[in-house]
Amino acid sequence: MSALQDAASPGYLDRAPSQLRRRRFQLGDNAAFYVLIAPATVLLLTFYLYPLLQVFWISFTEPKPGFGNYALLLSPSVTRVALTTLRICVITTVITVVLAYLVAYCWVHAGPRAQRVMLLGIILPLWVSALVRAFAWITLLRRDGLINSALAGAGLIDAPLPLLWNEFGVVVGLVHYMLPYGILPLAASLRSIDGSLMLAARGLGATRGQTFSMVYLPLSIPGIVASAILVFIFSLGFYITPALLGGGRSMMITEYISIQIIEVLRWGLGTTLAVTLVMIIALLLAVVSRVLDLRKLFGAK
Amino acid sequence: MSDAALTPTAPTRIASWVVICFLLLPLLVIVPISLTDQDYLSMPVDGISLRHYANLFTSREWLWSFTQSLIIASISTLLAVSLGTLCAIGCWRLGNRISEAVRLLMLLPMIVPTIVYVLGFYRLLVDLKLLGTYLGVIISHVVTGIPYVVVIVSTALASFDLRYDQAARSLGATMSQSIRLVLLPNIKAAVASSAIFAFIHSWDELLIVLFIAGRSIFTLPRRIWDGINDKLDPTMAAVATMLLLISAALLFLDLALRKRES
């Protein structure tokens, strides 16, 4: 590994101060490279970071300066939305991670041909717009949708089942959306487990079940955590699927925020909820970063 | 690894294929619905019909949305890819605290929910009087698309041997010559792949457009959003099928690029 590549690695900041100082003296030589990063950086600072900070600012200043907006977080309507969001996200995360583990395990240990087919099954949905996916679920789940008409046609139900515009519909749509995000980090983690450990366990007399639960499963915990945190965070901040499949009834935080802004024009409350959402995500990531490399989680490494 | 200790049992394998079907079948179901001979969303009853596609391709609104989305996504992709690639190269060569900070900045749009960002961006556009303009939409798609480009190109750079660049420079190449003639040819697959990502990012983007596009800009996602909320007719299924095909085509293009690279 060359020195510069090494320097680009995350461990760089932990280096000895003398090395840092030496590098700083070379800044002049690097002027050209600063020119390369400048346009993108300036754009992001102006049109991404500044608006983001503006959201924080508004939450403390509108309609009047102070913490008034944050006191509203305890109001019944906000706590109801928060609880709905939390419930839906936890259920989604648990179901997604269990299914993702199943798929990742079989994917990683499948033959080369099966692996290729499964790869397509896992990443094709990732490339399809959330709108198209929500539309597909609507055609399946609504009152006179394909599932209800099939069940009624088979004489299994008398009245259509309520599958859409409720929490059930939202969870189905979310699990479908999040599964690839759950599977990919888990599969990466399962791939790095040394297979000879399982052979050793078997050789020492452990049953299949014991080998899995006492050797394989504990070794895959970092992957489970990575997958769960990614799915949970994405679910918390996701707008399209909950808004379309929830039909305004089981409203989650993102839809509630947009209503505050677009319909009732309460910027103070809207931005306060947005800030709270970011804070919760930051807190979760801070806790998880103690056990995981976050850049790896977001594909930056 | 095909050893007995790790091979999944038959029931586990079957269950995993059931999950794969759960991922794929709901997407595929829109294809037959788009071919229905009925006037409402249903499977074909007395045979298939292409009239919902005919509706789609003669609808001025849908075609206009398609054009708008194509223009916005193309310009955004061009900008995001060029700026993002330069930024990735700069960060890679610098490898100091500043480039670390830039990389962290690039992670933000991937972590912070779009709903949070769009509130602040809306206010900024109000101040700049850019609400409801192409420029506003394109800026937002560029700044949220650049991070994907930086991440994808950085990954390719991490496996590029810096000594090629050093050799070119020591043989008298200028920095821009070295980048154009030595570096870019070696990472062009990753750059192309990042372009596909940036394009899809803009092409599919809904939430920002809902807030800032005003009355004049109706991108494809916005038109679909309105369609789902107002009238669910089989034309929607035809649109969804077209989008599904475009996504699949781009995916295979990306897979082919990555295969050629490796």
XYZ file of N, CA, C and O in Angstrom, chain B residues 9 11 20 29 33 37 40 93 103 109 122 166 174 200 230 233 236 238 243 246 256 260:
88
model
N -29.598 -26.067 4.873
C -30.491 -27.209 4.683
C -31.555 -26.857 3.645
O -31.794 -25.676 3.369
N -34.906 -26.832 3.650
C -35.960 -25.876 4.023
C -35.450 -24.433 4.079
O -36.137 -23.501 3.639
N -36.796 -14.163 -2.039
C -36.400 -13.586 -3.331
C -37.641 -13.352 -4.201
O -37.768 -12.312 -4.858
N -45.610 -8.020 -11.357
C -47.055 -8.064 -11.506
C -47.579 -6.856 -12.285
O -48.631 -6.926 -12.922
N -50.575 -6.256 -15.743
C -51.634 -5.264 -15.505
C -51.593 -4.167 -16.569
O -52.628 -3.695 -17.035
N -56.984 -5.576 -20.862
C -57.946 -5.054 -21.836
C -59.071 -4.301 -21.129
O -60.016 -3.855 -21.768
N -59.797 -0.560 -15.837
C -59.350 -0.369 -14.452
C -58.178 -1.312 -14.212
O -57.898 -2.197 -15.034
N -5.467 12.238 -3.636
C -4.089 12.685 -3.668
C -3.702 13.472 -2.420
O -2.565 13.428 -1.979
N -14.599 14.332 2.781
C -15.252 13.029 2.679
C -16.401 12.894 3.672
O -17.431 12.300 3.371
N -25.317 13.781 2.925
C -26.558 13.572 2.165
C -27.022 12.120 2.126
O -28.179 11.857 1.840
N -35.637 24.694 0.585
C -36.790 25.480 0.153
C -36.614 26.951 0.555
O -36.786 27.863 -0.242
N 2.934 8.787 -10.639
C 4.264 9.343 -10.349
C 5.201 9.159 -11.529
O 5.969 10.065 -11.880
N 2.233 16.975 -17.306
C 1.674 17.914 -16.354
C 0.590 17.180 -15.563
O 0.206 16.051 -15.901
N -29.902 7.919 -12.131
C -31.073 7.335 -11.462
C -31.482 8.177 -10.268
O -32.662 8.388 -10.004
N -54.447 10.568 -7.294
C -55.714 10.982 -7.911
C -56.454 9.847 -8.588
O -57.503 9.418 -8.148
N -55.302 4.473 -12.901
C -55.783 3.779 -14.089
C -54.638 2.978 -14.717
O -53.476 3.134 -14.339
N -51.119 4.212 -15.618
C -50.087 4.230 -14.573
C -49.255 2.950 -14.623
O -48.042 2.976 -14.436
N -48.733 1.170 -17.228
C -47.861 1.243 -18.405
C -46.626 2.083 -18.098
O -45.496 1.701 -18.442
N -40.776 2.311 -16.644
C -39.722 2.654 -15.688
C -38.988 1.410 -15.200
O -37.768 1.417 -15.018
N -36.578 0.480 -17.859
C -35.418 1.384 -17.877
C -34.460 1.028 -16.734
O -33.243 0.932 -16.921
N -22.512 -4.993 -16.589
C -21.580 -5.234 -17.691
C -20.314 -4.401 -17.505
O -19.196 -4.888 -17.702
N -16.499 -5.877 -17.016
C -15.390 -5.563 -17.898
C -14.201 -5.028 -17.099
O -13.052 -5.254 -17.439
